[in-house]
GROMACS .gro file of C-alpha atoms in nm:
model
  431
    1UNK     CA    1  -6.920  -3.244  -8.067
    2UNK     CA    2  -6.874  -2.913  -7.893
    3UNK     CA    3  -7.119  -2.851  -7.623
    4UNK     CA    4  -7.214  -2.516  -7.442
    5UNK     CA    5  -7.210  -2.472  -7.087
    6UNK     CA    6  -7.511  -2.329  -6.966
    7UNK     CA    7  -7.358  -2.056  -6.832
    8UNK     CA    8  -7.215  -1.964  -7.148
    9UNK     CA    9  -7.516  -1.971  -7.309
   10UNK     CA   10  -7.678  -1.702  -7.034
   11UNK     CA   11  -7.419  -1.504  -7.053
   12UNK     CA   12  -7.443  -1.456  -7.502
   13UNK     CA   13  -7.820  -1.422  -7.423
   14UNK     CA   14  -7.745  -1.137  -7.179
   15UNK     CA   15  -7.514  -0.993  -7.397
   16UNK     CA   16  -7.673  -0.991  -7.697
   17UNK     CA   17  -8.063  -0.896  -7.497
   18UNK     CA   18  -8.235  -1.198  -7.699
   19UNK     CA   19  -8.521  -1.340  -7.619
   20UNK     CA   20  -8.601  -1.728  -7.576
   21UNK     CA   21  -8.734  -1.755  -7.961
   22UNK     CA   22  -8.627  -2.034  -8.138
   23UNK     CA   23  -8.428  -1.850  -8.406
   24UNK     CA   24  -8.249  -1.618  -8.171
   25UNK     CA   25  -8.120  -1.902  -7.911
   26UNK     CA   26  -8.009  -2.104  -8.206
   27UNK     CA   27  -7.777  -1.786  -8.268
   28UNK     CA   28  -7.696  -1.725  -7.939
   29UNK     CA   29  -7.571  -2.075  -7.900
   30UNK     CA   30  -7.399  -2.068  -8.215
   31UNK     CA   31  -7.207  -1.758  -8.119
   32UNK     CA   32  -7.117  -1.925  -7.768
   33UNK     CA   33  -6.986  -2.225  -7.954
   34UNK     CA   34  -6.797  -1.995  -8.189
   35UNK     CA   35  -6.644  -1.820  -7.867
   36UNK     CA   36  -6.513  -2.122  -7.697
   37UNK     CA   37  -6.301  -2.210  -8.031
   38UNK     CA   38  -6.167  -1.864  -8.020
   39UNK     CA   39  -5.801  -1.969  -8.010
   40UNK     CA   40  -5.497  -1.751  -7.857
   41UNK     CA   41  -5.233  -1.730  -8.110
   42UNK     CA   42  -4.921  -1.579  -8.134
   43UNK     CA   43  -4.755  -1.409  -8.425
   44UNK     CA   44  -4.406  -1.387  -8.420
   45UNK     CA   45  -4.279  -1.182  -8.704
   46UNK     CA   46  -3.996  -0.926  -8.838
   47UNK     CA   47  -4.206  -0.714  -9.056
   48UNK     CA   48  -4.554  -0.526  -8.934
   49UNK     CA   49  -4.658  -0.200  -8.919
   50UNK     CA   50  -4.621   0.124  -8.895
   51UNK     CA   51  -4.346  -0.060  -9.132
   52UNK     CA   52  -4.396   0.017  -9.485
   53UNK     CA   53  -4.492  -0.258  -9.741
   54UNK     CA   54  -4.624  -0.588  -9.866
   55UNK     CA   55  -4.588  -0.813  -9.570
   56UNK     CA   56  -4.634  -0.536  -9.326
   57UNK     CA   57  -4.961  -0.498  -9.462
   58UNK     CA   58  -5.030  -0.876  -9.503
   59UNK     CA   59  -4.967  -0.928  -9.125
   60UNK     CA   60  -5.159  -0.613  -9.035
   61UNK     CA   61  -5.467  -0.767  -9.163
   62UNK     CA   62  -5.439  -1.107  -9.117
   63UNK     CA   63  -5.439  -0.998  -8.761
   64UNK     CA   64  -5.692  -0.718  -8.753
   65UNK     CA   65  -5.944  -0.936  -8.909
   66UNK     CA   66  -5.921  -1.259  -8.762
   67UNK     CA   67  -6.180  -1.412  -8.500
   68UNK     CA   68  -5.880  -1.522  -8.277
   69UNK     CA   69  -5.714  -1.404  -7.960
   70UNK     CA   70  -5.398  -1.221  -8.155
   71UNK     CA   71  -5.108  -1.122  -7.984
   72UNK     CA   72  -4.809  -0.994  -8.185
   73UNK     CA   73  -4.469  -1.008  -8.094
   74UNK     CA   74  -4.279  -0.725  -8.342
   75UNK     CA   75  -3.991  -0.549  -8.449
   76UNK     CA   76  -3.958  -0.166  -8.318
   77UNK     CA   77  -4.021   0.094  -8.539
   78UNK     CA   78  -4.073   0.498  -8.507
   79UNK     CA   79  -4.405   0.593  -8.432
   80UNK     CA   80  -4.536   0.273  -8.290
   81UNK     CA   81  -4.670   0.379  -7.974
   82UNK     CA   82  -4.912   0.530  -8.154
   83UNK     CA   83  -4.976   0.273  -8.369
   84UNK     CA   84  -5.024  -0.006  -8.141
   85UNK     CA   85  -5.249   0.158  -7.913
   86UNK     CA   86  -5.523   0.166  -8.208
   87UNK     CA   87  -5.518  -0.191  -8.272
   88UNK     CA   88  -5.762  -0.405  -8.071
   89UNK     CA   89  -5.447  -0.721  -8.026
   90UNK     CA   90  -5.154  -0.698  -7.793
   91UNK     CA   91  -4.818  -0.547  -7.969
   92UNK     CA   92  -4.496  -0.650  -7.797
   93UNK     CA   93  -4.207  -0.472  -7.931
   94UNK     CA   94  -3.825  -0.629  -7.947
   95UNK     CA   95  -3.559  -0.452  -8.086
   96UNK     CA   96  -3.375  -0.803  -8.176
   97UNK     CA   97  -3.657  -0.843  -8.437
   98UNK     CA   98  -3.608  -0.619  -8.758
   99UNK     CA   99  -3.696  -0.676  -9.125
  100UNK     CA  100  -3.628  -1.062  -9.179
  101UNK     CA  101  -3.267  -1.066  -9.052
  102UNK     CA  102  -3.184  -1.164  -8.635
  103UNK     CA  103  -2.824  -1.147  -8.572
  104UNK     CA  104  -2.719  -1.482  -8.435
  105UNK     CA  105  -2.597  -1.280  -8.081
  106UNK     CA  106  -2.998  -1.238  -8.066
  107UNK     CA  107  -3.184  -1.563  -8.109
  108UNK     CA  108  -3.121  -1.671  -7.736
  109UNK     CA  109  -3.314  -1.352  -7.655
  110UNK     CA  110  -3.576  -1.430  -7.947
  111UNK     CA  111  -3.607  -1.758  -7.809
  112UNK     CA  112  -3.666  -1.652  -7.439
  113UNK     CA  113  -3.889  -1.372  -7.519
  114UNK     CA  114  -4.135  -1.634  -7.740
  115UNK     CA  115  -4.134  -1.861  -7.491
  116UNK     CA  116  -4.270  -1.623  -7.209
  117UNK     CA  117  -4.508  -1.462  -7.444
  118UNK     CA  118  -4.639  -1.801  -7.517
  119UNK     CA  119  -4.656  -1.870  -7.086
  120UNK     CA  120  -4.800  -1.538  -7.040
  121UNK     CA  121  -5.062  -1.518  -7.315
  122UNK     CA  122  -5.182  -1.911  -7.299
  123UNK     CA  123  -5.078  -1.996  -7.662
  124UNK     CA  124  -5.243  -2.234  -7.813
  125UNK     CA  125  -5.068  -2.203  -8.169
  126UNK     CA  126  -4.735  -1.976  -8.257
  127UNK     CA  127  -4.749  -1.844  -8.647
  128UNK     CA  128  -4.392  -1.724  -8.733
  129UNK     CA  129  -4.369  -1.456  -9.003
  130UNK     CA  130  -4.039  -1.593  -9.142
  131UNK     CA  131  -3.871  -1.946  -9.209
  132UNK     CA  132  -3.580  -1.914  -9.022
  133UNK     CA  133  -3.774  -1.808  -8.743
  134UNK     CA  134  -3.973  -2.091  -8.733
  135UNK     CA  135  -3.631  -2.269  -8.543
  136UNK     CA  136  -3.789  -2.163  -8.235
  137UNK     CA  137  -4.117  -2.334  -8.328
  138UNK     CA  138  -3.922  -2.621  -8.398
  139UNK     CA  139  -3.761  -2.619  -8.080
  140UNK     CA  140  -4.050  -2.525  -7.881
  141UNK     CA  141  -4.249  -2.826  -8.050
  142UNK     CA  142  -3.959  -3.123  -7.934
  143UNK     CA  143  -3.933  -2.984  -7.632
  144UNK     CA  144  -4.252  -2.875  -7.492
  145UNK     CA  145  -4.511  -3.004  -7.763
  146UNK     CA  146  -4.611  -2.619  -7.877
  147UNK     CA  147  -4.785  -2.641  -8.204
  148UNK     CA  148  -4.576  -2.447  -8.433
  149UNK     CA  149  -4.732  -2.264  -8.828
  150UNK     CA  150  -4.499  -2.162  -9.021
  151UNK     CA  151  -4.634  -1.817  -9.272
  152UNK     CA  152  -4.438  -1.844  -9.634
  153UNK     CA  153  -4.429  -1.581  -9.911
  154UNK     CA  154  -4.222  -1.735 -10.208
  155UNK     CA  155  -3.941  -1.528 -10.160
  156UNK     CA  156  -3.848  -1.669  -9.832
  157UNK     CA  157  -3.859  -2.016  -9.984
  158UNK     CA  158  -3.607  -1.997 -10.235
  159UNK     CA  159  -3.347  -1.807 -10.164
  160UNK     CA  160  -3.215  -2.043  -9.903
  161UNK     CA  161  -3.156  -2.338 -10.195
  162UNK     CA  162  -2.835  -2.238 -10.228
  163UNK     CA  163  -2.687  -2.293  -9.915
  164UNK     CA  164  -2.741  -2.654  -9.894
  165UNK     CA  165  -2.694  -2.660  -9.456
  166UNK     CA  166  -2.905  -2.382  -9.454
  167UNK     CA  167  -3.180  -2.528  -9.691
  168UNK     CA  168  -3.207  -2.856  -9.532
  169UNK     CA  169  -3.278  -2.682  -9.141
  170UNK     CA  170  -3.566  -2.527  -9.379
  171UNK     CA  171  -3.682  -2.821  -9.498
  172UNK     CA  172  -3.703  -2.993  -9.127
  173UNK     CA  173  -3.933  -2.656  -8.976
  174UNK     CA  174  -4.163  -2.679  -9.268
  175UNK     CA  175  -4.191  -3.083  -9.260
  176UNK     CA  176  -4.253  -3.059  -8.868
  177UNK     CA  177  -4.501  -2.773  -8.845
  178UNK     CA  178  -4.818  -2.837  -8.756
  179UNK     CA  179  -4.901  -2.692  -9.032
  180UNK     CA  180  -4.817  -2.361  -9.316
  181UNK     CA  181  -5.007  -2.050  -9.434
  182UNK     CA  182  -4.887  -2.009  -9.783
  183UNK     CA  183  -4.975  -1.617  -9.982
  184UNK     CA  184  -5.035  -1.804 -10.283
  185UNK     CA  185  -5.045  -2.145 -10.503
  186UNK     CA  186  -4.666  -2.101 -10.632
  187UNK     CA  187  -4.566  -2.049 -10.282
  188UNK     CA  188  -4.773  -2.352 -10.213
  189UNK     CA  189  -4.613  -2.517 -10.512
  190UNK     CA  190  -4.270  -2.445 -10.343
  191UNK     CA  191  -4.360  -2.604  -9.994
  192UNK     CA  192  -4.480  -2.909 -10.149
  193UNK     CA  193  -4.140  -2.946 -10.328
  194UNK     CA  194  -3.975  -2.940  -9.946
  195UNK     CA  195  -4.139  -3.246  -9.919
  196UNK     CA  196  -4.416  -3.103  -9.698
  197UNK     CA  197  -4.811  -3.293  -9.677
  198UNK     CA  198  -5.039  -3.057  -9.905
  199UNK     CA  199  -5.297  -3.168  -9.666
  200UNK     CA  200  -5.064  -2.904  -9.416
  201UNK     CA  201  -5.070  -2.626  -9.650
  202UNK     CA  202  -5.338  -2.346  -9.660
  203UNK     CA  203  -5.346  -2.078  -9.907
  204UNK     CA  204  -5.426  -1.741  -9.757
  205UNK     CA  205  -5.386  -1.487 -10.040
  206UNK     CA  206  -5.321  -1.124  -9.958
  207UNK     CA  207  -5.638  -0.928  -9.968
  208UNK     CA  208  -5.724  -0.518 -10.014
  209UNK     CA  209  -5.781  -0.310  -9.827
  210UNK     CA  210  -6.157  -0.136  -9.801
  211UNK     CA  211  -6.011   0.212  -9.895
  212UNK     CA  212  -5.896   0.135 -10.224
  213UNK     CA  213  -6.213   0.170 -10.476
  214UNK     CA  214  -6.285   0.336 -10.806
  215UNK     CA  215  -6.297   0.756 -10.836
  216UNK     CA  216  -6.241   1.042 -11.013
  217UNK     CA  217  -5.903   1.184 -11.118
  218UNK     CA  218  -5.730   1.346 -10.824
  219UNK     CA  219  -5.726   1.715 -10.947
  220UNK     CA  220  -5.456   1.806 -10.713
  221UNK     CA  221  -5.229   1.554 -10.863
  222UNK     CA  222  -5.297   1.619 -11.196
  223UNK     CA  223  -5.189   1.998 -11.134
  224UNK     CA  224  -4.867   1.895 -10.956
  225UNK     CA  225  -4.758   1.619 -11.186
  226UNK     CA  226  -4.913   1.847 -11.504
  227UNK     CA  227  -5.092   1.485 -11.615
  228UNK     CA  228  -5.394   1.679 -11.810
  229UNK     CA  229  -5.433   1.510 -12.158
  230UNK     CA  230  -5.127   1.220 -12.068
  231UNK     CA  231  -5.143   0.877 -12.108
  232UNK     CA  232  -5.026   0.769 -11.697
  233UNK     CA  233  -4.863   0.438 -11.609
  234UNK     CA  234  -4.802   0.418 -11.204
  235UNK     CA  235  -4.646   0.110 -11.069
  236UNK     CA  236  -4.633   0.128 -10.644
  237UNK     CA  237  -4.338  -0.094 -10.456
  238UNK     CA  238  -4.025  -0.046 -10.295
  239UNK     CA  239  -3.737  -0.007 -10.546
  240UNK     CA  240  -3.584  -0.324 -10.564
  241UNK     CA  241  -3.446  -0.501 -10.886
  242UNK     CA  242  -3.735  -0.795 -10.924
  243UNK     CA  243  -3.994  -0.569 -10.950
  244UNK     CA  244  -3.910  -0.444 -11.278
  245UNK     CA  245  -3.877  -0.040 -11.315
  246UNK     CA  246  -3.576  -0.059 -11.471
  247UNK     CA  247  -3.717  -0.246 -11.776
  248UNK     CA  248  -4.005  -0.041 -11.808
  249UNK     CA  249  -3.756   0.255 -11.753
  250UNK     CA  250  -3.604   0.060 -12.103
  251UNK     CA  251  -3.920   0.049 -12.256
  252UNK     CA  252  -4.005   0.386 -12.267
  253UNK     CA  253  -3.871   0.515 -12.600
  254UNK     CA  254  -4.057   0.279 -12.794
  255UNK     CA  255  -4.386   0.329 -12.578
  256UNK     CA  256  -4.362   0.705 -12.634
  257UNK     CA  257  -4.288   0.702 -12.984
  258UNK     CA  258  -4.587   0.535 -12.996
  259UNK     CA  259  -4.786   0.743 -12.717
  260UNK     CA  260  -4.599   1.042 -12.681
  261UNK     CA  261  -4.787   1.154 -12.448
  262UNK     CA  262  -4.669   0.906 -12.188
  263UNK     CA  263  -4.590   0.955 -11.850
  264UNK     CA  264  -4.462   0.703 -11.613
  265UNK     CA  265  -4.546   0.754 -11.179
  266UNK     CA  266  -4.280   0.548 -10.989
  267UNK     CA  267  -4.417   0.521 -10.644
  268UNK     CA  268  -4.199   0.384 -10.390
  269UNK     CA  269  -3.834   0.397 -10.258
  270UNK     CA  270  -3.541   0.230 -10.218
  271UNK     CA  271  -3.182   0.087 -10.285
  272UNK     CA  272  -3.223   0.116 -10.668
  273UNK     CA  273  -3.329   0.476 -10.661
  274UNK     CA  274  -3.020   0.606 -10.835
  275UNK     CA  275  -2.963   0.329 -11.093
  276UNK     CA  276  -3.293   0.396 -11.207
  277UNK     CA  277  -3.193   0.802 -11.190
  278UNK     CA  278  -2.942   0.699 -11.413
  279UNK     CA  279  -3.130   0.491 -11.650
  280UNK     CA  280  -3.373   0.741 -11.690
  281UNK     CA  281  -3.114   1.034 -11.778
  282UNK     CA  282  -2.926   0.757 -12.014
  283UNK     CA  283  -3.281   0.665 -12.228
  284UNK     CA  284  -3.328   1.041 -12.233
  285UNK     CA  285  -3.723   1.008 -12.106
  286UNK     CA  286  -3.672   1.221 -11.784
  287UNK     CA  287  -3.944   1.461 -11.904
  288UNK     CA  288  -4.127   1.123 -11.921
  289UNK     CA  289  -4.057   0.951 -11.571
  290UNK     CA  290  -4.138   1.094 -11.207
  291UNK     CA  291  -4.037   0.948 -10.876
  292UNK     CA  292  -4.268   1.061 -10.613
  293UNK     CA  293  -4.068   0.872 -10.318
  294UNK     CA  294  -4.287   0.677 -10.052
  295UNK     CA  295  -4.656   0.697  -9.991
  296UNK     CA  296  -4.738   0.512  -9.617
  297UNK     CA  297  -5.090   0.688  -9.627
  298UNK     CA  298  -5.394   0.478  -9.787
  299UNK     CA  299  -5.584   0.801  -9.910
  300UNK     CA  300  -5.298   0.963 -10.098
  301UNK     CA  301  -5.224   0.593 -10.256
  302UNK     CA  302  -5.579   0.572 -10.392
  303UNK     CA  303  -5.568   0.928 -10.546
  304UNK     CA  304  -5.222   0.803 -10.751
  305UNK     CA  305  -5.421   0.488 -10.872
  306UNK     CA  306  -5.702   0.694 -10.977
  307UNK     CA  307  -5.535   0.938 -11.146
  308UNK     CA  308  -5.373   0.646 -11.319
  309UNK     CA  309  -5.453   0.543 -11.619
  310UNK     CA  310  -5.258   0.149 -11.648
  311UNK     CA  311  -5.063  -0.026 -11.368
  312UNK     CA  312  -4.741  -0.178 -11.471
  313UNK     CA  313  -4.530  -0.397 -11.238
  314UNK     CA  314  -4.341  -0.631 -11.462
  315UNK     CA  315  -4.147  -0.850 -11.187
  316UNK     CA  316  -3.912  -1.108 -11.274
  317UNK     CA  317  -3.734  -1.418 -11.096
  318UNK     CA  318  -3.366  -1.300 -10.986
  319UNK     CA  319  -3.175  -1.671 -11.010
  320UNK     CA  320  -2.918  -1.553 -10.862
  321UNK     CA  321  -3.090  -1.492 -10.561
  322UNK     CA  322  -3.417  -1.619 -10.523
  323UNK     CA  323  -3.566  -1.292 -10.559
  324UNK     CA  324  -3.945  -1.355 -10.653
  325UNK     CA  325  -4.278  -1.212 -10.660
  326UNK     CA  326  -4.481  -1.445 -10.458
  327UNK     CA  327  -4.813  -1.284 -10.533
  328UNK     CA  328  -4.834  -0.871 -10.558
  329UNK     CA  329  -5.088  -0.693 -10.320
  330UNK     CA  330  -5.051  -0.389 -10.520
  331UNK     CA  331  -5.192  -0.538 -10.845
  332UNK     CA  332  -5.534  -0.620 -10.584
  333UNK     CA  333  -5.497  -0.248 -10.506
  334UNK     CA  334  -5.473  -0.118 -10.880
  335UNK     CA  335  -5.798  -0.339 -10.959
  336UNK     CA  336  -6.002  -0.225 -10.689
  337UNK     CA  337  -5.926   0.103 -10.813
  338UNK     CA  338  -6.040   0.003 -11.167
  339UNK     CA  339  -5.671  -0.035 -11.350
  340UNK     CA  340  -5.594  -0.329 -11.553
  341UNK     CA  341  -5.264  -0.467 -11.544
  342UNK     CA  342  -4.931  -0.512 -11.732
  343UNK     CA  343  -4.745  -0.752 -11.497
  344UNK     CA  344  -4.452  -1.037 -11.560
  345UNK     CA  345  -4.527  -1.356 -11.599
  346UNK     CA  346  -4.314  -1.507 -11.303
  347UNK     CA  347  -4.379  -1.607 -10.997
  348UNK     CA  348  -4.720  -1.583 -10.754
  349UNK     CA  349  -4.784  -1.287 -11.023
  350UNK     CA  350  -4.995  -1.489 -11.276
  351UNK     CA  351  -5.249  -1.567 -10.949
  352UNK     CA  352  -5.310  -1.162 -10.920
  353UNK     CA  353  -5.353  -1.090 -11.261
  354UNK     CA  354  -5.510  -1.288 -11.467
  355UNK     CA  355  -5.385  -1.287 -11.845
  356UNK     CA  356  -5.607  -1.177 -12.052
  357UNK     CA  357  -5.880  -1.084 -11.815
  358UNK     CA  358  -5.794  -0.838 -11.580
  359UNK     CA  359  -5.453  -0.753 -11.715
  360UNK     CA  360  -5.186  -0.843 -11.935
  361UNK     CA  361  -4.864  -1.075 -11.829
  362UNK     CA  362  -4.560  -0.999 -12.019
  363UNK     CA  363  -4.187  -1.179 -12.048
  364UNK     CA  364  -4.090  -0.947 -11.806
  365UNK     CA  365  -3.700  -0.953 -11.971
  366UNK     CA  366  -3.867  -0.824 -12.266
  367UNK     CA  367  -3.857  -0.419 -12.317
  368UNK     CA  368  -4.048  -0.513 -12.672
  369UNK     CA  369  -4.322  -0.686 -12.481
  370UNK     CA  370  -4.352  -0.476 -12.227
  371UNK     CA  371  -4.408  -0.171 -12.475
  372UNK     CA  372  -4.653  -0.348 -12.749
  373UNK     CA  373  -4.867  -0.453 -12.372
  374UNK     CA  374  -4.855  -0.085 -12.295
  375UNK     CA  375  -4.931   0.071 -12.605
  376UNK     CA  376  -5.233  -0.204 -12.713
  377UNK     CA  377  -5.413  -0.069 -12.386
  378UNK     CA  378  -5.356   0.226 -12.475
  379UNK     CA  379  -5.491   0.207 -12.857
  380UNK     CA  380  -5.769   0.016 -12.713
  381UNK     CA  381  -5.979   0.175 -12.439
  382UNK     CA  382  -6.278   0.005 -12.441
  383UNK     CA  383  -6.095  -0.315 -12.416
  384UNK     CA  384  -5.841  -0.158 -12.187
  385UNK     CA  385  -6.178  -0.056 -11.966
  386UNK     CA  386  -6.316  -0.417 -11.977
  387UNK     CA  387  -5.986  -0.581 -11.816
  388UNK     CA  388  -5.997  -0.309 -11.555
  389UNK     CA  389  -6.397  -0.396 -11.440
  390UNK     CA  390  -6.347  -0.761 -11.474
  391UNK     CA  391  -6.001  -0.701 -11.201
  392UNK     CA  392  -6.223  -0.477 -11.020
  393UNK     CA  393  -6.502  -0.721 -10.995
  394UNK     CA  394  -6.262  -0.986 -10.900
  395UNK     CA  395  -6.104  -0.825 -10.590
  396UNK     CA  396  -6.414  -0.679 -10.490
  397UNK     CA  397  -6.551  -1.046 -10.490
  398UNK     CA  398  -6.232  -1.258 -10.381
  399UNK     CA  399  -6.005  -1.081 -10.241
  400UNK     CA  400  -6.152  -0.905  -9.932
  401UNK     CA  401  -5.989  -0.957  -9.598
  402UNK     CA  402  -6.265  -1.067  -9.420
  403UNK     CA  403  -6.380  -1.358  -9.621
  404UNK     CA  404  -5.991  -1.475  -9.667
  405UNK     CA  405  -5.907  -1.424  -9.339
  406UNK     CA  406  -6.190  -1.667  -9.208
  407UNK     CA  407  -6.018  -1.947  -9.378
  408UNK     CA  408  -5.738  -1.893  -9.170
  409UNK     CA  409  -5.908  -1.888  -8.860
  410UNK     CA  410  -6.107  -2.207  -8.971
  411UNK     CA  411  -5.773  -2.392  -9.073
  412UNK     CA  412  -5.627  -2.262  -8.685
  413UNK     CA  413  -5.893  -2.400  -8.541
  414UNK     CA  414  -5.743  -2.743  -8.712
  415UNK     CA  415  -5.449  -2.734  -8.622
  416UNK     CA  416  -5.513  -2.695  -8.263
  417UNK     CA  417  -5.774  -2.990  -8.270
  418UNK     CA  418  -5.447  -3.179  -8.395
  419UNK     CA  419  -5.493  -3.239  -8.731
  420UNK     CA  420  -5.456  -2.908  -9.035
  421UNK     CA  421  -5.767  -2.912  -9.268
  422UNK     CA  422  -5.690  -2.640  -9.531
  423UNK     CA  423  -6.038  -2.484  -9.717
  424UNK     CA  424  -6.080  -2.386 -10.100
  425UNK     CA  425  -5.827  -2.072 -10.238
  426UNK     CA  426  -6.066  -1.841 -10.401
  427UNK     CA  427  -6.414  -1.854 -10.461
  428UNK     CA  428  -6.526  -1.878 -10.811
  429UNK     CA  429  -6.602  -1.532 -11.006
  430UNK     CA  430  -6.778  -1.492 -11.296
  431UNK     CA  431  -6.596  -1.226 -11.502
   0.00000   0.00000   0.00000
């Protein structure tokens, strides 16, 4: 049993100006107990803001949110300065660390740096953002006993299977950690195949973010995008192969010779911008197709969901190189902004939208699925509108940071006291 020092107790009383009535010592001694399990942990990571995108976003709040003493160690990036004087956690900033690659001239530095972070800031537990990285937890553990969780995302996990040298120095950090923070079941799923104690695992699903909520059509988009009286499909992400534009690029003609008047928001950037240029000009629906380019503001995000009429994001598993969804914030963020879903059924995907009930999952290979999805919600709305309240309803209820991000804490708190205790995934939600 915890007890509270005396002192510790004055001191809540003081700073809280409670009186000595039963109900309001019992919180101030509750919130002096809370206190001294406060743990100092250290999040070692190659993605985080003001980086753009799913993981950047994941770590941001994971770390904004959590009752713990957070300090980050993080990659350099324009602009962060500014950014990491707003946060209320240490930032410390190494140019070695960028996106999920460290040249192998750099891990001595990556490995000194962590290890006087850790002296510095009293660690009690090191997360690291990124398998590989989790070496130096690994290290760290065998030779000085520092309790080591390693943060999966689905991706991560399979693309190493492969290389079989490479996959087994995976398998050893994730069987030794003390214990892993998986963004979904699958993922989970995947770390149990490693041969890793589910008892170790804890799923912490990405969450939304408060700004993203139901509204009115943006007005100003509408004029620039000349959307009056069209039928809008959005789908937000970087432009990568697995998440799917190019198929839906495909399904187009069929969609629009059903709706013709069809128009499809890609949101986003990235390496595939001019295949999908191409695709567009060789399927002949560039009056039907717009590529706004990146969007790092929250505010102007919201306005394209709103002014959306149906999310699609149908992402598929890439064999070839592990390239997986391993959940999909940005189906969270379409629902909280009351659009149902056309997603593909593979991966974490199936855990964001639910099939059927806030959205539709497709054979994401499939350019006839993926237009008979789109066009039913289309021919449909008041069916179309009761997917989109029951996903609204569902990441209004589930899905907020604060609530998900408490399990983490709670499952810290574990690990430090020497043994991982993961907590339920998702509270049930009557839809």
């Amino acid at each position: 049993m915890e007890f509270v020092s005396r002192d510790s107790y004055i001191q809540y009383i003081e700073r809280y100006g409670l009186h000595r009535k039963k109900g309001e010592v019992n919180m101030a001694i509750t919130a002096a107990r809370r206190d001294k399990l406060k743990k100092r942990v250290l999040l070692v990571t190659g993605v985080f803001p003001p980086g753009i995108g799913g993981m950047q976003k994941y770590y941001y709040h994971l770390c904004r949110n959590t009752g713990h003493r957070m300090t980050v160690l993080a990659p350099i990036y324009g602009g962060d300065e500014t950014f990491d004087r707003g946060q209320a956690y240490k930032v410390i900033r190494r140019r070695f660390l960028q996106l999920e690659t460290i040249q192998i001239s750099s891990w001595p530095r990556l490995l000194y740096h962590t290890i006087a972070t850790i002296r510095t800031e009293k660690t009690d537990v090191t997360i690291y953002g990124y398998i590989l990285i989790g070496l130096i937890g690994l290290i760290l553990q065998l030779f000085f006993n520092k309790k080591y969780v390693v943060s999966v995302h689905g991706k991560d996990l399979l693309e190493f299977r492969r290389f079989w040298g490479v996959h087994l120095l995976c398998k050893t950090i994730l069987r030794r950690a003390d214990g892993v923070l998986a963004n979904s079941r699958y993922s989970k799923r995947i770390v149990m195949d490693y041969g890793v104690d589910e008892r170790k695992i804890q799923v912490v699903y990405p969450g939304v973010e408060a700004g993203f909520d139901r509204g009115e059509k943006a007005e100003e988009l509408v004029a620039k995008h000349d959307l009056k009286g069209k039928y809008v499909l959005l789908t937000v992400g970087r432009l990568v192969k697995r998440k799917g534009h190019d198929k839906v690029i495909q399904a187009l003609p069929l969609i629009v010779e059903q709706v013709p008047q069809t128009v499809y928001l890609i949101v986003g950037d990235g390496p595939e911008r001019q295949n999908l240029e191409r695709l567009v000009e060789q399927y002949g629906v560039r009056e039907h197709v717009i590529f706004t380019g990146s969007l790092a503001d929250t505010e102007q995000l919201r306005q394209y969901y709103q002014t959306a009429d149906t999310f699609v994001m149908t992402t598929r598993l890439l064999d070839d190189k592990g390239d997986v969804e391993g959940f999909g914030i940005v189906y969270l963020e379409a629902a909280s902004c009351g659009l149902p879903a056309v997603a593909g059924r593979a991966g974490g995907v199936a855990e964001a939208v639910l099939d059927q009930t806030t959205g539709l999952l497709v054979d994401p290979t499939s350019i006839e699925d993926i237009a008979t999805a789109v066009t039913r919600l289309h021919q449909d709305p008041v069916w179309r509108e009761s997917l989109a309240q029951a996903g609204y309803r569902r990441a209004k209820i589930s899905f907020q940071y604060e609530q998900i991000v408490s399990k983490m804490d709670i499952f810290l708190e574990s690990v430090c006291a020497g043994e991982a205790v993961p907590i339920g995934e998702e509270s049930t939600v009557k839809l």
